[in-house]
XYZ file of C-alpha atoms in Angstrom:
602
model
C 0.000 0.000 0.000
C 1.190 3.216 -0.868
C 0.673 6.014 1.660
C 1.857 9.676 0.215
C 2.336 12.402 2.857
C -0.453 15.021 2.723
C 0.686 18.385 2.873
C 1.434 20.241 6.235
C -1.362 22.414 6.486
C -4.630 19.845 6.238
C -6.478 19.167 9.219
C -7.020 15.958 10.726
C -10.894 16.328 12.088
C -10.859 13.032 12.989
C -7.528 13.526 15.128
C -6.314 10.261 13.810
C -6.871 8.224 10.853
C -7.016 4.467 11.707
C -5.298 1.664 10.853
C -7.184 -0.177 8.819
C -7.681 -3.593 7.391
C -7.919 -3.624 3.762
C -7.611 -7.029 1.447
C -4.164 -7.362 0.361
C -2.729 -5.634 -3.151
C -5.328 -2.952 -2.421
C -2.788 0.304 -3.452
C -3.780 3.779 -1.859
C -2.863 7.243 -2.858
C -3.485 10.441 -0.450
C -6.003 12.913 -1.567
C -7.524 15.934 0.064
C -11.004 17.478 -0.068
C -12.780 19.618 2.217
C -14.269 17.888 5.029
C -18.079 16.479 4.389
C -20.688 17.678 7.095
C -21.694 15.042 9.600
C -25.417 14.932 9.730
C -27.529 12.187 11.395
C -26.964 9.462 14.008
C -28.415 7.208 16.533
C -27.045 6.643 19.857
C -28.117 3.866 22.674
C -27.099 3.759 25.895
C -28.689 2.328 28.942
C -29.083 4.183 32.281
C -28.680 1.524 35.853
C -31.621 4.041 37.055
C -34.272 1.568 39.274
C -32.554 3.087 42.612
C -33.863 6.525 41.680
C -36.734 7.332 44.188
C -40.151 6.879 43.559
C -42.185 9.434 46.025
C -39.844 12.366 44.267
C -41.273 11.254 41.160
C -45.209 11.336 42.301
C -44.606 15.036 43.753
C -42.859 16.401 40.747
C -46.215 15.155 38.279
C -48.613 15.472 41.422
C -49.689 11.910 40.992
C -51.012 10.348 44.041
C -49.601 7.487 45.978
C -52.378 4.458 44.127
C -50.511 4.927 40.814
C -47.812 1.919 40.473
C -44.293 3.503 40.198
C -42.106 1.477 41.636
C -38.820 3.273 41.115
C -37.347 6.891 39.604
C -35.799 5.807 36.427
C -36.045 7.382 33.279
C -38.733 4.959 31.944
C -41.187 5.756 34.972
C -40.310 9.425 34.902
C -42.064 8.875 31.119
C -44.766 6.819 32.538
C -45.850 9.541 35.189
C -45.747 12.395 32.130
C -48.246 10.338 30.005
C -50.577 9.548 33.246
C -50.181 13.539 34.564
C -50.591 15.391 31.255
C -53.882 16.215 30.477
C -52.762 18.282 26.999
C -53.740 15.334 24.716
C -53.621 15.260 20.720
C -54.998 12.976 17.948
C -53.260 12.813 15.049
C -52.473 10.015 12.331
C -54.596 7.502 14.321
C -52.529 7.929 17.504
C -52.584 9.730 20.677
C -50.139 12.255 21.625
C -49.102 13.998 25.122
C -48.068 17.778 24.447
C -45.719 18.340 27.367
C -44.482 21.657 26.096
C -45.539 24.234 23.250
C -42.552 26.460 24.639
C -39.303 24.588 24.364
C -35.803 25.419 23.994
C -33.728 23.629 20.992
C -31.465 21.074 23.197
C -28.808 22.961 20.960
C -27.893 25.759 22.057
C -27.325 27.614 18.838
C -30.668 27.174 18.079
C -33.455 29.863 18.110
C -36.966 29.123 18.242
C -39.600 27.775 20.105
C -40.475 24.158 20.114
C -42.970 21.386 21.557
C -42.530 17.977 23.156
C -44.530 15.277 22.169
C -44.705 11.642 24.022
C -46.836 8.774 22.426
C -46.338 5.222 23.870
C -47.191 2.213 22.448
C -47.526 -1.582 23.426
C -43.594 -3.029 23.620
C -42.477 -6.393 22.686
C -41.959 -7.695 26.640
C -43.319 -7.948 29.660
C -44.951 -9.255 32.521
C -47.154 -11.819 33.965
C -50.212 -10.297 36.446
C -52.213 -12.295 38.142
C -51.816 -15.029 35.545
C -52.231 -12.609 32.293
C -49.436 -11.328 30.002
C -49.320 -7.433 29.922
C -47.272 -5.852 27.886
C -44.672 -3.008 29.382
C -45.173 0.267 27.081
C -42.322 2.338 25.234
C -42.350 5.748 25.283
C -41.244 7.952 22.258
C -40.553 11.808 22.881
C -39.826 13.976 20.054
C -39.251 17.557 19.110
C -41.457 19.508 16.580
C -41.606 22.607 14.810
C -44.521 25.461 16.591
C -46.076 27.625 13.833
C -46.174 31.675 15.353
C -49.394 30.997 16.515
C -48.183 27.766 18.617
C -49.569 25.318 16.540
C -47.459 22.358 15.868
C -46.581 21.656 12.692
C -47.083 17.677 13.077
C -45.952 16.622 9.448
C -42.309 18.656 9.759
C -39.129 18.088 11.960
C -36.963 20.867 12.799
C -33.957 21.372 11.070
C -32.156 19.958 13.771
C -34.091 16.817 14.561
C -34.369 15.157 18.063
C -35.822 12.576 20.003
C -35.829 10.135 22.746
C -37.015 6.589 22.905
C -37.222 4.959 26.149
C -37.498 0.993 26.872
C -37.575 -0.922 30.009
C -34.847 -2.569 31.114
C -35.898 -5.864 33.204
C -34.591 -9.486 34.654
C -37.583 -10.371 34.653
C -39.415 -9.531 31.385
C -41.019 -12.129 29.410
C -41.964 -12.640 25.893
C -46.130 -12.784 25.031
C -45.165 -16.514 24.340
C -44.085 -16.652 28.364
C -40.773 -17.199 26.736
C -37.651 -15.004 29.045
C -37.181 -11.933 27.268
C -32.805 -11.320 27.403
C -32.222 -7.849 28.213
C -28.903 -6.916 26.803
C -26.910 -5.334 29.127
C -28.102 -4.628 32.713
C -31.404 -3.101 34.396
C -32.882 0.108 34.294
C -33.912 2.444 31.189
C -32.537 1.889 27.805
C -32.414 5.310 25.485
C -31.815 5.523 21.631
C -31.610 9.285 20.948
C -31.932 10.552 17.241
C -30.296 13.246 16.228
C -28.396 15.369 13.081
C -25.799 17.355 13.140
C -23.628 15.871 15.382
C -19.664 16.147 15.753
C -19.386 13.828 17.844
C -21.868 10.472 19.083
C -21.159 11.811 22.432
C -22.893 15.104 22.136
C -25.965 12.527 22.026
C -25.577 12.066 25.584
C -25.147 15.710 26.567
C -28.391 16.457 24.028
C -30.593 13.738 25.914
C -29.505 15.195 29.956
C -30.695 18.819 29.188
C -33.705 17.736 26.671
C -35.213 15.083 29.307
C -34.493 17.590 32.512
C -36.456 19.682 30.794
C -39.224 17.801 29.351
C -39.652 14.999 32.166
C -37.520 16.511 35.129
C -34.993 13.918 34.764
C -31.635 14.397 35.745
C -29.584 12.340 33.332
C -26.182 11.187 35.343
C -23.393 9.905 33.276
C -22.254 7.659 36.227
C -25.618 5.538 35.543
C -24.434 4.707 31.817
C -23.759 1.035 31.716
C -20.764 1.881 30.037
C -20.894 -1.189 27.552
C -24.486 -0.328 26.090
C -23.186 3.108 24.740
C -22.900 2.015 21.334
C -24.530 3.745 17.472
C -26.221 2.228 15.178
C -26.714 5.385 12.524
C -24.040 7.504 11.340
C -24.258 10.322 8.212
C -21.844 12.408 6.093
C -22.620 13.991 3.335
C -22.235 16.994 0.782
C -24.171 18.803 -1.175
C -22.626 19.339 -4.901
C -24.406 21.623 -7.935
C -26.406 19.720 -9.875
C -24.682 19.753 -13.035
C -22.173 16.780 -11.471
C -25.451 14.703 -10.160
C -25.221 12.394 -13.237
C -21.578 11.763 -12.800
C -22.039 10.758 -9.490
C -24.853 8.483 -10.046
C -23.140 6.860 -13.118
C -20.133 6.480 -10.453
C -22.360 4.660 -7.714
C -23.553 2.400 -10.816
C -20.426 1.398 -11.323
C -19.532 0.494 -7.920
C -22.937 -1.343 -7.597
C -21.497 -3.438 -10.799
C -18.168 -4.021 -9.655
C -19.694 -5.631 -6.619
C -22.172 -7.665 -7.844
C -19.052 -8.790 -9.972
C -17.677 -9.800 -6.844
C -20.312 -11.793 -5.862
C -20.916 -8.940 -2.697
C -24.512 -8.885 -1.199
C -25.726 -5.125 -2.022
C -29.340 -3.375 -2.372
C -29.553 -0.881 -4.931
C -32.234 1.469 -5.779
C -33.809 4.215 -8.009
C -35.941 6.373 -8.633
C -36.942 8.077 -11.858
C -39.227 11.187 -12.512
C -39.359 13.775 -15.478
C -36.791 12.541 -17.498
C -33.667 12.318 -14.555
C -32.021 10.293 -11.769
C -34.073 11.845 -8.160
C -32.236 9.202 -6.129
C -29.321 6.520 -6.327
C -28.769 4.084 -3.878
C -26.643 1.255 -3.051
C -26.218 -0.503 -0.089
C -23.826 -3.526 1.176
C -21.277 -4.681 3.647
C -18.992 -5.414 1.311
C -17.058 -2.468 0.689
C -13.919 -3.884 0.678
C -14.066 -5.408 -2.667
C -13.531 -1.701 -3.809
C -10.515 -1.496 -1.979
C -12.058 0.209 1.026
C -11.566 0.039 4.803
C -13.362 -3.844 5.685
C -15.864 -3.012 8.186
C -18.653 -5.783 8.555
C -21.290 -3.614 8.742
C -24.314 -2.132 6.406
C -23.279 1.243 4.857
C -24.999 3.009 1.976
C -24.184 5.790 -0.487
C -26.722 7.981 -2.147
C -27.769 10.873 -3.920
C -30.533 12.893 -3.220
C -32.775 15.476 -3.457
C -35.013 17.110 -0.904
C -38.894 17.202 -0.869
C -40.425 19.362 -3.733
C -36.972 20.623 -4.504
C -38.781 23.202 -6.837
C -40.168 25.200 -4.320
C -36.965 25.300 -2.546
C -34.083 28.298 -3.553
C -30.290 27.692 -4.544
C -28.265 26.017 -2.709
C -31.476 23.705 -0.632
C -32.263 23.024 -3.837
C -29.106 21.124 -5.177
C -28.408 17.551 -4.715
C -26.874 15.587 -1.981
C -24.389 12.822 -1.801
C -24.978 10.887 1.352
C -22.721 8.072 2.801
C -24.095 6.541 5.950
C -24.289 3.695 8.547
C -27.265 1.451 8.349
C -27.818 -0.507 11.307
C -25.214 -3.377 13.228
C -21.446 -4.917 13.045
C -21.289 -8.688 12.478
C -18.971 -9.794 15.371
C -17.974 -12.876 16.662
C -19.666 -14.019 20.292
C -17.359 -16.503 22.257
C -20.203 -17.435 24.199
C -22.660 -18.384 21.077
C -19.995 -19.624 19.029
C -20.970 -17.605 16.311
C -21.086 -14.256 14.429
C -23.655 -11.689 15.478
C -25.086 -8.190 14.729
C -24.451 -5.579 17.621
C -24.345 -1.849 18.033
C -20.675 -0.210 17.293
C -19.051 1.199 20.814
C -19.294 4.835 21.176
C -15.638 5.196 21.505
C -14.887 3.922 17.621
C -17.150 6.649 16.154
C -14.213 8.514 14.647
C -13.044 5.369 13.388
C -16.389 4.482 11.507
C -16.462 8.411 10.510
C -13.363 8.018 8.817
C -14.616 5.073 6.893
C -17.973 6.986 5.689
C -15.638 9.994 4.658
C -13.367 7.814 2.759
C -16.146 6.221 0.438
C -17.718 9.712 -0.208
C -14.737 11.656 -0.658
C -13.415 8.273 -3.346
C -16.596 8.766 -4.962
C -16.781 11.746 -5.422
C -12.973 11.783 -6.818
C -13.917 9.109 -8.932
C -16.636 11.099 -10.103
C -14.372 14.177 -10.870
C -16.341 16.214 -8.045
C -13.705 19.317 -7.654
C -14.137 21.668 -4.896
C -15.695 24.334 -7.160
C -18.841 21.864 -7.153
C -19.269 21.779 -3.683
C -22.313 23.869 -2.457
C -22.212 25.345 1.032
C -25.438 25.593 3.023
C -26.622 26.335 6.368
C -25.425 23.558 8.109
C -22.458 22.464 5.920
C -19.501 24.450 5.192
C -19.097 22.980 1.484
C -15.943 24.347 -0.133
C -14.794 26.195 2.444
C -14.966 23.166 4.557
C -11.180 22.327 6.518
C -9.315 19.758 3.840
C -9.331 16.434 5.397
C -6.679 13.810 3.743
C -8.202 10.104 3.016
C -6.765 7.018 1.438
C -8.086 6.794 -1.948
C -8.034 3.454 -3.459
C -6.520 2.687 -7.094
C -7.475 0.169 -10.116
C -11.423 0.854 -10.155
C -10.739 1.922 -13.859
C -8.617 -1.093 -14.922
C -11.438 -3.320 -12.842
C -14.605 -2.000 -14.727
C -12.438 -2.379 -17.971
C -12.067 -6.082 -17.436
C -15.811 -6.208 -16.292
C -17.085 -4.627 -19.035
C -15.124 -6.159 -21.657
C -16.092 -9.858 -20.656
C -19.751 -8.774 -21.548
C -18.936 -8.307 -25.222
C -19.027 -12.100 -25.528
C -22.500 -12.363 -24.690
C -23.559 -8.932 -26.440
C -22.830 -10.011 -29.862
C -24.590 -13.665 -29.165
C -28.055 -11.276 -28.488
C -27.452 -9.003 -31.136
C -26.943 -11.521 -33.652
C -29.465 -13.921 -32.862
C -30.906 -16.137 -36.320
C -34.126 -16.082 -34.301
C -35.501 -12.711 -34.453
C -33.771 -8.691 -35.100
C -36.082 -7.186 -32.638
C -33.046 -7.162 -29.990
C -30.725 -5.737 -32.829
C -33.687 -3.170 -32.757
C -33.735 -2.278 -28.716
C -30.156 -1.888 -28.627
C -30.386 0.359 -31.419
C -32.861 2.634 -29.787
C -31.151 2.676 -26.814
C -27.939 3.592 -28.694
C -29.655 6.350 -30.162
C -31.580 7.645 -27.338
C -30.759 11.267 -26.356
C -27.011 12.406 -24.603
C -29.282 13.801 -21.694
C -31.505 10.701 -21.511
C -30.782 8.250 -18.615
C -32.523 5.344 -20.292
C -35.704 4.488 -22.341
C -39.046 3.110 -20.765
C -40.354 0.129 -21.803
C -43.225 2.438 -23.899
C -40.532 4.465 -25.370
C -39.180 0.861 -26.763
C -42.605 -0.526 -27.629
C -43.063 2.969 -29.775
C -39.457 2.376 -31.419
C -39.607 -1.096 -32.077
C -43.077 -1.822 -33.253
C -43.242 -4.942 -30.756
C -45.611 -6.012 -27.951
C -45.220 -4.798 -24.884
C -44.620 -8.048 -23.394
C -42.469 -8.797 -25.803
C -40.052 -5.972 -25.599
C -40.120 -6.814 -21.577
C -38.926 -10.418 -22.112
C -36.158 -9.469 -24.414
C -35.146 -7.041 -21.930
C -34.551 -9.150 -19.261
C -32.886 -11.722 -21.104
C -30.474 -8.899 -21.898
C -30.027 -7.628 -18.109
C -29.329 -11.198 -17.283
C -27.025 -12.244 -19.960
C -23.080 -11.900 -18.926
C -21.245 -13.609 -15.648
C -23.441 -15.083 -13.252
C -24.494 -12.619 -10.125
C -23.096 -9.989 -12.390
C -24.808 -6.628 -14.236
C -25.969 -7.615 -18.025
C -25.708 -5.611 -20.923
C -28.868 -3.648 -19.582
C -30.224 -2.195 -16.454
C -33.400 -1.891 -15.366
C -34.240 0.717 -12.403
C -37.700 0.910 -11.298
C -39.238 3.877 -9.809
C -42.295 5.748 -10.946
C -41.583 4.301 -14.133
C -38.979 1.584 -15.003
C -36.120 2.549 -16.750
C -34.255 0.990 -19.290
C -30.523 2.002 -20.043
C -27.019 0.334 -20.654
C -25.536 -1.200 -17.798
C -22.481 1.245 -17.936
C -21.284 4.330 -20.211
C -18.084 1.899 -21.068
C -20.149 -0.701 -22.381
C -22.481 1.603 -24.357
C -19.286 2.923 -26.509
C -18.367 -0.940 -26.834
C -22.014 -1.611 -27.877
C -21.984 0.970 -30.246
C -18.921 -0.483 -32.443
C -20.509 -4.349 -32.114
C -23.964 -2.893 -33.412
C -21.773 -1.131 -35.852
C -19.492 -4.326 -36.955
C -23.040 -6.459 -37.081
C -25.044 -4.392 -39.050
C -23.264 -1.532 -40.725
C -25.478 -0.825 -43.401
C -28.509 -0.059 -41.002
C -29.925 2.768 -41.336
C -32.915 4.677 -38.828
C -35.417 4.357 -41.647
C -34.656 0.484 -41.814
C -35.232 0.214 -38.173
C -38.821 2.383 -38.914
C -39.994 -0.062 -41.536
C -39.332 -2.766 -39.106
C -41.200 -1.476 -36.695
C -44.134 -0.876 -38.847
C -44.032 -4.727 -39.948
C -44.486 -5.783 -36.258
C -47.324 -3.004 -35.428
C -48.765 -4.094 -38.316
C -48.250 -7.888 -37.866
C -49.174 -7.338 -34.393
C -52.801 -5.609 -34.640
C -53.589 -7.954 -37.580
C -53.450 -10.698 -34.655
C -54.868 -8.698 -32.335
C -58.149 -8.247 -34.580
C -57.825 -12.518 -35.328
C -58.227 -13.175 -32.292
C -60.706 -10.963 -31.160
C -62.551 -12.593 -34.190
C -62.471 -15.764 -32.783
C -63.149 -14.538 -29.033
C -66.474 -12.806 -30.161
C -67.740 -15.917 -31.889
C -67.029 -18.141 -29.061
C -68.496 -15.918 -26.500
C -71.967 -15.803 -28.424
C -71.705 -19.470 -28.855
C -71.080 -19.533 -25.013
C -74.439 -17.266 -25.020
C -71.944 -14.468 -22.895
C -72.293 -11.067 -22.634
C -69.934 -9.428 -24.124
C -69.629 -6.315 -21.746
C -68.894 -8.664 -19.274
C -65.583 -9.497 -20.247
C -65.604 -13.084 -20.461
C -62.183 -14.518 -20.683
C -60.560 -11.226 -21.680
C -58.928 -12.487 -25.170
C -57.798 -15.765 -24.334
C -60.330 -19.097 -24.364
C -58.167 -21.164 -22.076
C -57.919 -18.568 -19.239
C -60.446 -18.056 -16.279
C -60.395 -14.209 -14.907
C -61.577 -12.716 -11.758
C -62.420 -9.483 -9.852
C -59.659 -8.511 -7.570
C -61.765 -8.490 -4.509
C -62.711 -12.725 -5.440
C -58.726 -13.438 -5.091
C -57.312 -14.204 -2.278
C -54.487 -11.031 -2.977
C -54.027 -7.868 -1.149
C -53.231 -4.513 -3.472
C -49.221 -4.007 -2.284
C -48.442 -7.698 -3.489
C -50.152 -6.934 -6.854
C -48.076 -4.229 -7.336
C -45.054 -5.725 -6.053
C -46.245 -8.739 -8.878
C -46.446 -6.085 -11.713
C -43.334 -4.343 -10.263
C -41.049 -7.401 -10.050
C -42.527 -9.123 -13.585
C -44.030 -12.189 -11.957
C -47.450 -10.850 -13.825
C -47.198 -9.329 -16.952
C -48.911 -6.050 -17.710
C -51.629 -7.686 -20.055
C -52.704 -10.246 -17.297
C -54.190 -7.199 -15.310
C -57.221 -5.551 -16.252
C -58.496 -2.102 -15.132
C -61.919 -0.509 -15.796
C -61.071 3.121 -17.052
C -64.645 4.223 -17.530
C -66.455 6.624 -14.671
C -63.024 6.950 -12.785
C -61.459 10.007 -11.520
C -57.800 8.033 -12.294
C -58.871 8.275 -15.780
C -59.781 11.448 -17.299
C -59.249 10.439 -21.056
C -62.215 7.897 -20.386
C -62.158 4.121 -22.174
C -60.040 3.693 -25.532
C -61.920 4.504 -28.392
């Protein structure tokens, strides 16, 4: 590994960059860009609290001596604030406690008036009364935005978010099943606190003593903290960069989300598509380290991202973000269980696991030839004028998608030259010539170029995405959103696919591809009209009506209304969305409905 001294003057923010495991023949070269802003994170910590007092508690919320407190821990000092308050809210089907309309921001930089809100809810343990399971209750408070008139805004967060969730902490909890219920670390209140804009994990802590003194009357001591349970589970940095570069970056996360399914890594990756761009790119895994990055077994994600109704927002809130964050547990190993488990990263390796988030956004954002100049600075994030920071940048991504790409050419002249039919000659055509600007082609937009059914078109385009090595990309991508989107897997592979359609068929011309497509529209409705033919005459044979729909075009097929099928609407769509029903298996009436102003066809 290769490790080039930064220059004198960058900052360390981190005080210390760690020494980390990479796989071997990983080389590294020092780079510097200014430091990302650290927004959101999680912390969880439990407090050894069931020696607080109990009659303190009862005087503070004026609660008289019949009501069941046993102790003064954080968990009862919620209890006694949802029994005492008498300021109570619907909204969104539950049932909220206002404890204040006239907070102060736990930060102290923060103007504004705020208001506490505390909703429980049924938890997942408990304990057996008088030979009945009752559930203990969790208690979630959180701050919200006050409109000038004191109304809270329940639908917004403040721009520094914050809030408390509080769980029992009990040897002798049970499960509903009256299976024991294994409390983690020891007794007494266990706290995750949510919060952005945080330095440091710490400043959780600090946030959480002066929000729950002065929303419950708590007094938060740091001796209580089992010191064990103070461990995060959410971590954020991010920066925001003008939108010209979004593409780049996206195209950049693509590639990484083909190099490791090339490597056989487990990732999620999604998308979202609306008015002709990329609103979101996202890829998840825990196996960063096939990129040459930092190996830590844990979830982390990279995205980009745009806020709500960016239109209505003014430069820079309105520009793009490139998010790299923590999602969730470390797989360790347990001595005890003899195997590897998920747990909550220690507190005191959060500059560790920053380090590791700033290294994959910074990369990517190198590899995406993100200069300073396209840095945007904001309210909360410093942008270009953020310190420098120096991270380990990792070489050979270009000679590893080279390689990648190139053993799909193989398989992309096999589909291009198939004896069987032209029509995927035809798609990769159309996709060739889509538009510079364009980030794919829907599946209507290929239907419309091709002349083919829509079904069709579909099946040839998944053969396509799953033609090449096996867990790998294919010579498409599909990315569904509002609509799905249809595009080469990679900007390498679309020059390469160029010359092969090119070498195949270098006469072609766009007219040739036209006349085609007119052949199959025309081949098409002819069998369309057959058939209904032949439908129509059977169905009066049948004595049917024919507004009824009988068997919708096809004699061997039986068809029902949704509500007689034993299927609930989210796994239809999830059917249509993932292709295990094809679009002409599903029938809507389009007649008297407001989702249809156009009316029927015809």
């Amino acid at each position: 590994m290769s490790l080039d001294q930064p220059d004198a003057d960058v900052a360390y923010r981190t005080a210390a960059r760690h020494d980390y495991r990479r796989q071997e023949a990983v080389d590294t070269t020092t780079e510097t860009m200014p430091a990302p802003a650290r927004h959101g994170a999680n912390g969880t910590f439990t407090l050894e609290d069931l020696e607080r007092d109990a009659d303190e508690l009862r005087r503070k919320w004026g609660l008289d001596d019949d009501r069941p407190l046993p102790n003064g821990s954080a968990y009862q000092h919620a209890r006694a604030a949802w029994l005492a308050t008498d300021d109570i809210v619907e909204y969104d089907d539950k049932e909220y406690r206002v404890l204040s309309r006239d907070f102060e921001h736990p930060h102290d930089d923060e103007d504004g008036r705020f208001a506490v809100t505390l909703v429980s809810s049924p938890w997942r343990a408990g304990r057996e009364i008088g030979g009945e399971y009752r559930a203990f209750y969790k208690y979630d408070l959180t701050l919200r935005p006050v409109d000038d008139d004191g109304a809270i805004r329940w639908g917004s967060t403040p721009d520094r978010s914050f809030s408390v969730k509080i769980r029992p902490q009990r040897e002798d909890l049970i499960q509903k099943d009256g299976s024991s219920f294994d409390i983690p670390y020891s007794e007494g209140s266990f706290l995750t606190v949510q919060a952005t804009w945080l330095e440091d994990i710490t400043e959780a802590i600090a946030l959480a003593t002066k929000f729950l003194g002065g929303a419950l009357g708590y007094q938060l001591k740091v001796d209580d903290i089992c010191q064990d349970s103070a461990r995060f589970t959410k971590a954020e940095v991010h920066q925001r960069i003008e939108r010209v570069k979004e593409q780049h970056v996206v195209q950049t996360i693509r590639q990484s989300a083909d190099l490791l399914a090339a490597h056989e890594a487990d990732l999620d990756t999604r998308g979202k598509y609306e008015d002709g761009k990329w609103m979101e790119c996202w890829l998840q895994t825990d196996a960063w380290e096939k990129l040459g990055f930092p190996a830590l077994d844990a979830q982390l994600s990279i995205k980009v991202y745009y806020p709500d109704h960016p239109e209505k927002l003014e430069y820079p809130m309105d520009q793009p973000k490139v998010e790299v964050a923590l999602e969730g547990k470390e797989r360790v190993y347990d001595e005890e269980q003899n195997q590897r488990v998920r747990r909550a990263i220690p507190m005191n390796r959060w500059n560790e696991v920053m380090a590791v988030l700033e290294e994959v956004l910074l990369t990517h954002l190198s590899w995406a030839d993100v200069r300073e100049d396209h840095l945007v600075a904001d309210d909360y994030s410093d942008g270009p004028d953020a310190p420098p920071i120096a991270f380990q940048k990792p070489e050979g991504r270009r000679e590893w998608l080279q390689r990648h790409y190139e053993s799909l050419v193989p398989p992309l002249y096999r589909q291009a030259t198939s004896h069987r039919t032209d029509l995927v000659y035809d798609i990769l055509a159309a996709l060739r010539d889509a538009p510079d600007d364009a980030a794919g082609m829907t599946y209507d937009q290929l239907v419309e170029q091709t002349g083919a059914a829509y079904r069709t078109v579909r099946k040839h385009v998944r053969r396509l995405c799953e033609a090449g090595p096996a867990r790998g990309p294919g010579i498409l991508e599909r990315e569904r959103g509002a609509v799905t989107l249809v595009s080469w897997s990679s900007r390498f592979l679309e020059e390469l696919g160029q010359d092969v359609l090119d070498e195949i068929n270098p006469g072609d011309q766009p007219e040739d591809r036209r006349d085609r497509a007119e052949e199959r529209r025309e081949r098409r409705e002819q069998r369309q009209a057959d058939q209904e033919d032949v439908d129509r005459a059977e169905s009066v044979a049948a004595g049917e009506d024919e507004s009824t729909g009988g068997d919708a075009g096809d004699g061997s097929s039986t068809w029902r209304y949704f509500g007689d099928v034993d299927l609930r609407p989210d796994q239809l769509a999830r059917a249509l969305d993932q292709e295990y029903l094809d679009h002409d298996e599903v029938r809507v009436r389009v007649d008297n409905s407001p989702l249809f102003a156009t009316g029927p066809p015809g």
